[in-house]
């Protein structure tokens, strides 16, 4: 390259990517300092915030300016205000506070550890973490996951219930595999007063889901199946089996094994419903898909994101006869609905 | 908030910020695996790359897809190609390879360490690192800094030499304070064959600058002043003193002390020239400024970014009589030119 093209090709993207961890650290520090709770509804000065956080005004101002750039605060005449997202989820006074769980989920424990050994994970083609990574039995991360993902689950749950025509489905039995926060099954129960939900997950995670079901007023139709999805008795006769954000945790052979179990638990005209990130055939879009694929490489033995073609193959090998791909409205996650008769 | 606004306010930005460290880890892993060197000019398949990197094809494909999302690779028909920026700076076959230095500078050693103690730095209003953080005498990070920042320095150096009218300045003496890679002084030497450059920095950093001066063909007019800028003899009679990306490392009192030293080293109509990130009065734009401010909080005892108003005050207190703010063309960094007679 000559000098001209050199001048045009500066390493700016490289530097920006290498510095990205600073965003994570800044938000972690702000949450640790309880900075968002310190900001009043009418905005606060660095001095106000510093007094609440037991910190220096200088340090607070620098951190708050950076949080403005990240889009989590706004600044006007030297005073800071929360953005709606920050007020909703990062302020301890909010009933929707999820900051601690979100740190645990995305920037703590096994997730950070998995990425610390990313080079080794790329070499071997799966997590370098001991045993099964985050898939170890009763891994506590899934409780945090259930808490942190609840808002997105609630929004997507409603969309999924509509997509499945739940309000006009009559008396149905719904199995919610690895239910997490439970919001997918709960949304169906809310849309259809004759739906009975059977929620499977680790016991500690089910506590979160049952709490959400109670809050949604559907607890009397919410039943639990605690245990390992590959071993527990799933019972049978389900009209719908929900498999939300779960298949990507596993390799194709395990997915096939799970889908076969699920097929056996369905009624004749029952539907298996997989909701997850499903990339286009180029695997690059939507961009969350390759990002999730990298997390799964770092943290699980065989997990990956799957294209619709790959998922359709898995369902077919598990004995399903027909699959369809559906969009989920404003969410870029997608849904595969599979039939076996 | 009601259900409607709740649905509209999902914690998506929060999750994205918390996950940002994954970008850093992905690029570090790719560099550690020497992945960019493994990619041929006509593109390479995951198998080709895996063979070169002693890694699994599965892991390589997942990492490469993610690097596509980051904008450092491109994918076509299952084969990966480098973007121009990656080919230029991350491929060991390139004479401009800076990957190792860039990791050290932005995602290694003291920089990561400073951010690991960010909460404490916010509490106390300055770095929680021992002694002076990255400002400790002869800290090795500055050699990496000089290597990694060289491309941007070379581009900005040319712009600065033009801004200063260097080609028509006649016989001048230029002092380059904390010269780093040296490209600012070198650009003046290239534009003006009668300019003599005096470059000050730690000895190991000067080795890098002298190498660059030699490569630029100006070594015989390139003189070195090794040592601590606050203690070393700067000599005098300079027509221009360059202070590039240096004042932000210090608090206002130290800046004033340094500028006073510099004023004494100038000829009567000499100019002090400070090039750095200078935010608008709101301190939020350009966005690199608050980002740098946070780094400086994490890594130095008193460093910060300064607005033009603050810099003009410092220069005035150091005995300068007139300052002007100038733009630097395509770069968003800015320049203060100060006169003292």
XYZ file of C-alpha atoms in Angstrom:
682
model
C 0.000 0.000 0.000
C 1.177 3.505 -0.705
C 1.145 6.375 1.754
C -2.250 7.559 0.630
C -4.067 4.313 1.321
C -2.098 3.963 4.527
C -3.437 7.291 5.719
C -6.929 6.080 4.919
C -6.494 2.787 6.745
C -5.912 3.606 10.384
C -6.227 0.950 13.107
C -9.218 2.680 14.629
C -11.591 -0.251 14.627
C -8.883 -2.480 16.112
C -8.275 -0.051 18.967
C -11.977 0.381 19.567
C -12.540 -3.397 19.755
C -9.567 -3.895 22.078
C -10.904 -1.192 24.399
C -14.422 -2.649 24.475
C -13.911 -4.311 27.858
C -13.886 -0.796 29.350
C -17.623 -0.556 28.667
C -18.245 -3.688 30.700
C -16.041 -2.478 33.548
C -17.645 0.974 33.590
C -21.155 -0.402 33.915
C -20.065 -2.949 36.526
C -18.436 -0.175 38.570
C -21.529 2.031 38.287
C -23.752 -0.808 39.498
C -21.326 -1.657 42.298
C -21.376 1.994 43.394
C -25.195 1.946 43.108
C -24.826 5.039 40.982
C -28.167 4.736 39.205
C -30.086 4.599 42.486
C -28.258 7.775 43.544
C -29.747 9.799 40.716
C -33.010 11.532 41.519
C -35.961 11.877 39.157
C -35.145 15.511 38.444
C -31.462 14.813 37.802
C -28.464 15.006 40.133
C -25.138 16.801 40.235
C -21.824 14.949 40.580
C -21.684 16.161 44.205
C -25.132 14.725 45.013
C -24.259 11.414 43.426
C -20.830 11.274 45.054
C -22.354 11.793 48.504
C -24.779 8.894 47.991
C -22.094 6.599 46.525
C -19.325 7.473 49.004
C -17.169 8.437 46.065
C -15.273 11.455 44.765
C -17.183 14.029 42.698
C -14.356 13.983 40.164
C -14.544 10.213 39.703
C -18.337 10.306 39.541
C -18.335 12.999 36.878
C -15.894 11.103 34.676
C -17.842 7.854 35.034
C -21.188 9.586 34.411
C -19.888 11.290 31.265
C -18.830 7.899 29.959
C -22.238 6.405 30.838
C -23.772 9.217 28.762
C -21.713 8.065 25.797
C -22.921 4.501 26.409
C -26.518 5.768 26.326
C -27.410 4.950 29.942
C -27.416 8.521 31.295
C -28.210 11.939 29.903
C -26.520 15.189 30.863
C -27.952 18.669 30.923
C -26.386 21.719 32.515
C -23.979 19.563 34.503
C -26.738 17.356 35.976
C -27.265 13.714 35.102
C -30.535 11.882 34.501
C -31.198 8.207 33.904
C -32.374 7.027 30.511
C -35.683 5.096 30.700
C -33.796 1.804 30.347
C -31.454 2.638 33.237
C -34.289 3.911 35.450
C -36.235 0.752 34.810
C -33.566 -1.888 35.295
C -30.565 -0.391 37.131
C -32.204 1.634 39.905
C -32.804 -0.396 43.074
C -35.990 1.543 43.729
C -37.506 0.057 40.566
C -39.519 -3.184 40.930
C -37.837 -4.289 37.692
C -34.257 -3.922 38.983
C -32.090 -6.636 37.363
C -28.603 -5.151 37.500
C -27.038 -7.721 39.845
C -28.469 -10.658 37.915
C -27.444 -9.110 34.600
C -23.840 -8.771 35.765
C -23.843 -12.380 36.905
C -25.305 -13.475 33.605
C -23.180 -11.575 31.126
C -20.123 -10.293 32.922
C -19.547 -12.594 35.877
C -18.583 -16.089 36.922
C -18.577 -18.775 34.248
C -19.178 -16.372 31.375
C -16.080 -14.325 32.006
C -14.154 -17.484 32.834
C -15.164 -19.110 29.553
C -13.913 -16.102 27.608
C -10.668 -16.030 29.547
C -9.937 -19.386 27.927
C -11.336 -18.528 24.517
C -8.125 -19.338 22.651
C -8.176 -22.839 24.076
C -11.888 -23.180 23.274
C -11.179 -22.287 19.634
C -8.369 -24.839 19.558
C -10.497 -27.677 20.882
C -13.846 -26.593 19.387
C -15.696 -26.334 22.700
C -15.463 -24.878 26.180
C -12.193 -25.119 28.058
C -14.098 -24.962 31.353
C -14.164 -28.026 33.590
C -16.990 -30.571 33.274
C -19.846 -29.236 31.156
C -19.233 -25.513 31.599
C -22.478 -23.709 32.294
C -24.393 -26.914 31.510
C -23.227 -28.630 34.697
C -26.207 -29.906 36.726
C -27.996 -27.173 38.690
C -25.450 -24.524 37.686
C -26.455 -21.437 39.699
C -26.003 -19.171 36.663
C -29.424 -20.217 35.372
C -31.190 -18.630 38.315
C -29.499 -15.319 37.454
C -30.323 -15.958 33.822
C -34.007 -16.434 34.700
C -34.018 -13.163 36.641
C -32.103 -11.087 34.100
C -33.890 -12.344 31.013
C -37.372 -11.953 32.536
C -38.190 -8.598 30.854
C -37.267 -9.850 27.395
C -39.038 -13.142 28.085
C -42.206 -11.294 29.112
C -42.177 -9.226 25.916
C -41.444 -12.191 23.648
C -43.823 -14.480 25.558
C -46.765 -12.294 24.643
C -45.694 -12.290 20.990
C -45.310 -16.065 20.981
C -48.729 -16.634 22.587
C -50.279 -14.549 19.810
C -48.291 -16.341 17.109
C -49.518 -19.706 18.413
C -53.138 -18.515 18.511
C -53.234 -19.431 22.190
C -56.384 -17.496 23.050
C -58.476 -19.737 20.812
C -56.771 -23.059 21.519
C -59.275 -24.428 24.051
C -58.186 -26.795 26.801
C -54.511 -27.512 26.145
C -51.563 -28.918 28.019
C -48.304 -27.032 27.504
C -44.854 -28.331 28.415
C -42.245 -25.572 28.872
C -38.786 -27.165 28.573
C -36.014 -25.393 30.527
C -38.558 -22.726 31.331
C -36.199 -20.294 33.109
C -38.266 -17.250 34.132
C -41.316 -19.125 32.824
C -42.716 -16.192 30.864
C -43.367 -18.140 27.667
C -45.657 -20.641 29.343
C -47.129 -17.945 31.559
C -48.058 -15.832 28.524
C -49.991 -18.782 27.073
C -51.727 -19.334 30.418
C -52.709 -15.660 30.500
C -53.999 -15.724 26.909
C -55.884 -18.992 27.398
C -57.690 -19.608 30.732
C -58.039 -23.303 29.870
C -54.303 -23.893 29.314
C -52.429 -25.972 31.896
C -48.687 -25.304 31.977
C -46.055 -27.866 32.958
C -42.718 -26.175 33.543
C -39.446 -28.107 33.599
C -36.111 -26.789 34.908
C -33.689 -27.104 37.829
C -35.517 -26.700 41.188
C -33.935 -23.324 42.043
C -34.890 -21.957 38.633
C -38.466 -23.217 39.003
C -38.743 -21.123 42.173
C -38.270 -18.027 40.002
C -40.798 -19.239 37.414
C -43.404 -20.129 40.053
C -42.992 -16.657 41.567
C -43.652 -15.112 38.154
C -46.664 -17.396 37.576
C -48.093 -16.357 40.931
C -47.563 -12.686 40.093
C -49.334 -13.232 36.754
C -52.286 -14.875 38.532
C -51.898 -18.265 36.839
C -50.264 -20.224 39.666
C -53.151 -22.721 40.026
C -52.588 -23.839 36.400
C -48.805 -23.853 36.703
C -47.213 -27.235 37.462
C -43.522 -28.012 37.868
C -41.267 -30.826 36.679
C -37.971 -30.361 38.514
C -34.829 -32.040 37.156
C -32.558 -32.687 34.193
C -34.454 -32.486 30.909
C -32.589 -35.500 29.545
C -33.474 -37.669 32.538
C -36.656 -36.472 34.194
C -40.067 -38.007 33.412
C -41.781 -35.520 31.127
C -45.183 -37.276 31.340
C -47.109 -36.867 28.038
C -50.180 -35.740 26.168
C -48.950 -32.217 25.504
C -50.514 -30.085 22.806
C -47.576 -27.708 22.785
C -43.975 -28.165 23.872
C -42.002 -24.922 24.201
C -38.221 -25.113 23.704
C -37.111 -21.508 24.111
C -33.455 -20.510 23.839
C -32.408 -24.024 24.751
C -31.359 -26.060 21.695
C -28.333 -23.748 21.053
C -26.799 -24.966 24.319
C -26.230 -28.405 22.760
C -24.612 -30.138 19.826
C -26.774 -31.594 17.027
C -26.782 -35.161 18.428
C -28.056 -34.043 21.832
C -30.635 -31.773 20.204
C -31.903 -34.734 18.188
C -32.098 -36.879 21.311
C -34.040 -34.179 23.136
C -36.408 -33.576 20.236
C -37.131 -37.313 20.045
C -38.070 -37.312 23.750
C -40.278 -34.309 23.100
C -42.002 -35.920 20.122
C -42.970 -38.872 22.326
C -44.518 -36.443 24.839
C -46.765 -34.753 22.244
C -50.366 -35.568 21.314
C -50.907 -36.651 17.726
C -51.579 -33.147 16.477
C -49.272 -31.518 19.042
C -46.634 -28.948 18.073
C -43.052 -28.528 19.203
C -42.119 -24.840 19.246
C -38.450 -23.784 19.255
C -37.816 -20.075 19.841
C -34.192 -18.928 19.544
C -31.645 -16.963 17.538
C -31.769 -18.506 14.076
C -29.199 -16.951 11.730
C -29.564 -16.696 7.965
C -27.635 -19.283 5.971
C -24.544 -17.021 5.992
C -24.621 -17.311 9.837
C -23.827 -13.575 10.111
C -27.225 -11.990 10.574
C -28.858 -11.013 12.782
C -25.511 -10.085 14.428
C -26.578 -11.355 17.839
C -26.409 -14.878 16.384
C -22.622 -15.016 15.790
C -22.120 -13.263 19.110
C -24.141 -15.957 20.875
C -22.301 -18.659 18.920
C -19.030 -17.365 20.337
C -20.410 -17.380 23.899
C -21.601 -20.945 23.434
C -18.193 -21.992 22.120
C -16.554 -20.430 25.182
C -18.990 -21.831 27.728
C -20.493 -25.126 26.539
C -19.029 -28.386 25.199
C -21.051 -28.476 21.963
C -23.485 -25.560 21.801
C -23.996 -23.446 18.700
C -26.556 -21.366 16.855
C -28.376 -23.216 14.088
C -29.790 -22.098 10.770
C -33.353 -22.999 9.910
C -32.059 -25.650 7.533
C -30.033 -27.284 10.320
C -32.965 -27.143 12.726
C -35.362 -28.605 10.157
C -32.883 -31.483 9.692
C -32.720 -32.116 13.453
C -36.508 -32.162 13.748
C -36.761 -34.548 10.788
C -34.198 -36.927 12.244
C -36.159 -36.824 15.514
C -39.275 -38.064 13.697
C -41.089 -34.821 12.965
C -42.718 -34.630 9.539
C -43.152 -30.912 8.918
C -41.544 -27.698 10.155
C -42.200 -24.025 9.498
C -40.127 -20.917 10.241
C -41.914 -17.909 11.737
C -40.844 -14.391 12.666
C -41.531 -12.959 16.139
C -42.493 -9.370 15.362
C -40.161 -6.673 16.731
C -37.823 -9.305 18.160
C -35.216 -10.659 15.760
C -35.457 -14.062 17.394
C -37.338 -16.599 15.308
C -39.577 -19.577 15.867
C -39.649 -23.060 14.364
C -42.958 -24.888 14.702
C -42.731 -28.650 14.133
C -45.488 -31.229 13.617
C -45.152 -35.006 13.679
C -48.365 -36.224 12.079
C -44.767 2.376 33.929
C -47.576 0.372 32.408
C -47.172 -2.833 30.452
C -46.971 -1.014 27.146
C -43.989 1.170 28.025
C -42.393 -1.787 29.753
C -42.537 -3.720 26.503
C -40.876 -0.806 24.776
C -38.091 -0.500 27.328
C -36.115 -3.725 27.221
C -32.664 -4.005 28.840
C -31.007 -4.503 25.482
C -28.425 -1.752 25.768
C -27.532 -2.909 29.275
C -26.938 -6.461 28.080
C -24.964 -5.271 25.090
C -22.690 -3.100 27.272
C -22.157 -5.894 29.807
C -21.172 -8.273 27.012
C -18.722 -5.820 25.434
C -15.672 -7.489 26.978
C -16.324 -10.400 24.617
C -15.168 -8.219 21.721
C -11.844 -7.628 23.434
C -11.417 -11.315 24.232
C -12.335 -12.393 20.702
C -9.740 -10.151 19.088
C -7.104 -11.113 21.655
C -7.758 -14.812 20.964
C -7.593 -14.266 17.195
C -4.243 -12.485 17.538
C -2.938 -15.145 19.915
C -3.924 -17.826 17.389
C -2.301 -15.714 14.639
C -5.554 -16.095 12.762
C -5.107 -13.070 10.517
C -1.745 -14.290 9.245
C -3.393 -17.620 8.413
C -5.764 -16.022 5.919
C -4.480 -15.899 2.354
C -4.995 -13.018 -0.052
C -7.699 -14.881 -1.942
C -9.544 -15.878 1.220
C -9.364 -19.047 3.287
C -11.756 -21.727 4.480
C -12.165 -22.602 8.181
C -10.192 -25.815 7.484
C -7.249 -23.901 5.946
C -7.174 -21.459 8.839
C -7.564 -24.189 11.456
C -4.570 -26.082 10.022
C -2.383 -22.978 10.230
C -3.564 -22.069 13.741
C -3.514 -25.608 15.180
C -7.157 -25.173 16.072
C -10.497 -26.848 15.379
C -12.359 -25.868 12.203
C -15.526 -25.507 14.271
C -13.913 -23.073 16.710
C -12.283 -21.135 13.879
C -15.559 -20.764 12.003
C -17.372 -19.441 15.055
C -14.590 -16.991 15.864
C -14.311 -15.833 12.234
C -18.069 -15.232 11.978
C -17.845 -13.048 15.057
C -14.856 -11.157 13.615
C -17.034 -10.496 10.553
C -19.603 -8.854 12.808
C -16.811 -6.767 14.369
C -15.800 -5.622 10.885
C -12.335 -7.213 10.820
C -13.104 -10.066 8.398
C -15.441 -10.532 5.475
C -17.157 -13.776 4.483
C -18.144 -14.969 1.054
C -19.236 -18.462 0.146
C -17.859 -19.854 3.386
C -14.389 -18.336 2.895
C -12.973 -15.518 5.007
C -10.964 -12.504 3.864
C -9.249 -9.801 5.881
C -10.595 -6.259 5.789
C -7.936 -3.721 4.705
C -7.450 -2.646 8.330
C -6.879 -6.227 9.493
C -4.549 -7.026 6.569
C -2.514 -3.936 7.318
C -2.138 -4.170 11.073
C -2.952 -7.704 12.259
C -1.157 -9.872 9.702
C 2.430 -10.686 10.704
C 3.463 -10.597 7.056
C 2.622 -6.882 6.935
C 5.436 -4.386 7.694
C 2.829 -2.421 9.631
C 1.884 -5.260 12.009
C 1.017 -3.767 15.412
C -1.267 -6.393 16.948
C 0.960 -7.384 19.869
C 1.686 -3.781 20.833
C -1.977 -2.841 20.479
C -2.996 -5.602 22.882
C -0.394 -4.432 25.374
C -1.554 -0.868 25.019
C -5.312 -1.254 25.244
C -6.076 -4.684 26.610
C -3.065 -5.757 28.627
C -1.063 -5.088 31.765
C -1.663 -1.815 33.562
C -4.647 -0.817 31.432
C -6.681 -3.894 32.296
C -5.440 -3.707 35.886
C -6.541 -0.094 36.222
C -10.030 -0.985 35.044
C -10.210 -3.967 37.382
C -10.076 -1.412 40.186
C -12.326 1.151 38.553
C -14.812 1.282 41.427
C -12.008 2.205 43.803
C -10.667 4.781 41.329
C -14.107 6.439 41.179
C -14.223 6.467 44.980
C -10.853 8.140 45.380
C -10.882 10.223 42.182
C -7.713 8.745 40.695
C -6.014 5.455 39.904
C -6.079 2.681 42.476
C -2.845 1.292 41.024
C 0.330 1.421 43.075
C 2.718 4.399 42.761
C 1.861 6.548 39.770
C 0.036 3.947 37.679
C 1.193 4.099 34.087
C 3.122 7.292 34.866
C 5.738 5.457 36.927
C 9.273 6.222 35.632
C 10.176 4.309 32.486
C 6.937 2.309 32.531
C 7.346 -0.234 29.703
C 3.811 0.413 28.440
C 5.012 3.542 26.648
C 7.208 1.551 24.294
C 4.145 -0.472 23.251
C 2.197 2.754 23.058
C 4.813 4.239 20.707
C 4.605 1.171 18.467
C 0.829 0.840 18.424
C 0.055 4.521 17.967
C 2.608 4.991 15.168
C 0.106 4.741 12.262
C -2.231 7.332 13.745
C 0.748 9.495 14.718
C 2.085 9.368 11.166
C -1.284 10.438 9.723
C -1.824 13.211 12.276
C 1.829 14.301 12.114
C 1.458 15.200 8.465
C -1.692 17.183 9.214
C -0.022 19.013 12.088
C 3.055 19.914 9.996
C 0.722 21.450 7.412
C -1.290 23.286 10.069
C 1.905 24.796 11.497
C 3.112 25.898 8.050
C 6.290 23.904 8.650
C 7.444 23.827 5.029
C 7.923 27.607 5.013
C 9.267 28.046 8.542
C 12.971 28.304 7.662
C 15.643 27.146 10.104
C 13.775 26.154 13.264
C 14.419 24.170 16.394
C 11.583 21.903 17.476
C 11.258 20.263 20.879
C 9.002 17.197 20.900
C 7.924 16.540 24.506
C 7.175 12.887 25.343
C 7.639 12.172 21.663
C 6.599 8.490 21.737
C 6.815 7.177 18.167
C 8.232 10.573 17.201
C 6.027 11.033 14.159
C 4.955 14.591 14.987
C 8.510 15.909 15.053
C 9.489 13.676 12.146
C 6.672 15.090 9.995
C 7.994 18.609 10.594
C 11.528 17.466 9.727
C 10.234 15.937 6.500
C 8.267 19.069 5.574
C 11.136 21.414 6.428
C 14.715 20.352 5.590
C 16.063 23.119 7.855
C 14.201 21.954 10.969
C 16.200 20.371 13.794
C 14.169 18.090 16.058
C 14.907 17.503 19.741
C 12.929 14.555 21.025
C 12.373 13.925 24.722
C 11.096 10.687 26.273
C 12.229 7.656 28.279
C 15.339 6.041 26.705
C 13.551 2.868 25.555
C 10.828 4.939 23.881
C 13.419 7.127 22.148
C 14.820 3.967 20.545
C 11.485 3.563 18.744
C 11.397 7.238 17.707
C 14.983 7.198 16.439
C 14.179 4.103 14.384
C 11.248 5.937 12.818
C 13.380 9.033 12.177
C 15.977 6.869 10.452
C 13.326 5.237 8.315
C 11.997 8.688 7.369
C 15.492 9.804 6.355
C 15.771 12.591 8.943
C 18.023 10.897 11.512
C 20.850 13.431 11.123
C 18.525 16.222 12.267
C 16.950 14.142 15.029
C 18.420 14.666 18.513
C 17.362 12.973 21.731
C 16.816 14.183 25.294
C 16.355 11.054 27.408
C 14.719 11.325 30.833
C 11.804 12.577 32.898
C 10.214 15.649 31.346
C 9.818 17.287 34.763
C 13.494 16.858 35.628
C 15.620 16.640 32.505
C 17.415 19.687 31.058
C 15.336 20.751 28.084
C 17.960 23.239 26.806
C 16.288 26.241 25.093
C 15.817 28.426 22.056
C 12.995 26.396 20.549
C 10.722 27.868 17.906
C 8.150 25.144 18.421
C 7.451 22.855 21.372
C 5.146 19.929 20.596
C 3.093 18.503 23.459
C 1.088 15.751 21.812
C -1.339 13.591 23.792
C 0.562 14.330 26.969
C -1.158 16.992 29.098
C -4.202 14.704 29.700
C -1.955 12.364 31.685
C -1.656 14.999 34.441
C -3.711 17.126 36.774
C -4.008 20.896 36.182
C -1.221 21.853 38.632
C 1.303 19.558 36.971
C 0.238 20.726 33.526
C 0.826 24.320 34.599
C 4.250 23.440 35.976
C 5.167 21.693 32.719
C 3.879 24.539 30.552
C 5.927 27.011 32.580
C 9.064 24.940 31.929
C 8.165 24.865 28.258
C 7.626 28.616 28.086
C 11.142 29.174 29.418
C 12.507 26.923 26.664
C 10.831 28.884 23.842
C 12.263 31.725 21.761
C 10.411 35.035 22.081
C 8.108 34.347 19.172
C 8.095 30.594 19.749
C 4.890 28.568 19.912
C 3.781 25.799 22.230
C 1.555 23.339 20.399
C -0.700 20.954 22.340
C -2.416 18.247 20.270
C -4.900 16.053 22.118
C -8.537 15.114 22.610
C -10.253 18.375 23.543
C -13.950 17.882 24.322
C -16.632 20.495 23.844
C -17.739 22.289 27.014
C -20.307 19.533 27.717
C -17.320 17.113 27.886
C -19.342 14.512 25.916
C -18.181 15.031 22.361
C -16.273 13.808 20.528
C -17.130 10.530 22.338
C -13.503 9.417 22.462
C -12.888 12.211 24.985
C -15.066 10.819 27.830
C -13.745 7.361 27.033
C -10.170 8.593 27.425
C -11.126 10.473 30.599
C -12.291 7.195 32.107
C -9.028 5.442 31.153
C -7.050 8.263 32.713
C -9.108 8.040 35.899
C -8.420 4.310 36.053
C -4.715 4.517 35.257
C -3.248 7.823 36.423
C -3.311 9.763 39.704
C -4.669 13.019 38.259
C -5.061 12.765 34.492
C -8.124 14.001 32.632
C -9.283 15.431 29.331
C -9.529 19.209 29.238
C -11.831 21.571 27.423
C -10.314 24.420 25.438
C -11.365 26.826 28.165
C -9.477 24.792 30.779
C -6.405 24.516 28.576
C -6.419 28.234 27.810
C -6.505 28.863 31.587
C -3.532 26.559 32.165
C -1.493 28.256 29.455
C -2.360 31.684 30.869
C -1.344 30.700 34.385
C 1.921 29.373 32.916
C 2.690 32.817 31.485
C 1.411 32.466 27.929
C -0.412 35.515 26.579
C -2.482 34.188 23.729
C -3.944 30.814 22.688
C -5.921 29.617 19.690
C -7.910 26.424 19.086
C -7.446 24.660 15.745
C -9.020 21.603 14.117
C -6.880 18.813 12.666
C -8.779 17.889 9.513
C -10.190 14.365 9.359
C -8.947 13.634 12.876
C -11.260 14.705 15.680
C -8.278 15.538 17.861
C -7.662 19.254 18.204
C -4.729 21.578 18.615
C -4.055 24.506 20.942
C -1.354 26.892 19.779
C -0.001 29.181 22.501
C 2.202 32.304 22.279
C 3.949 34.087 25.128
C 4.922 37.423 23.591
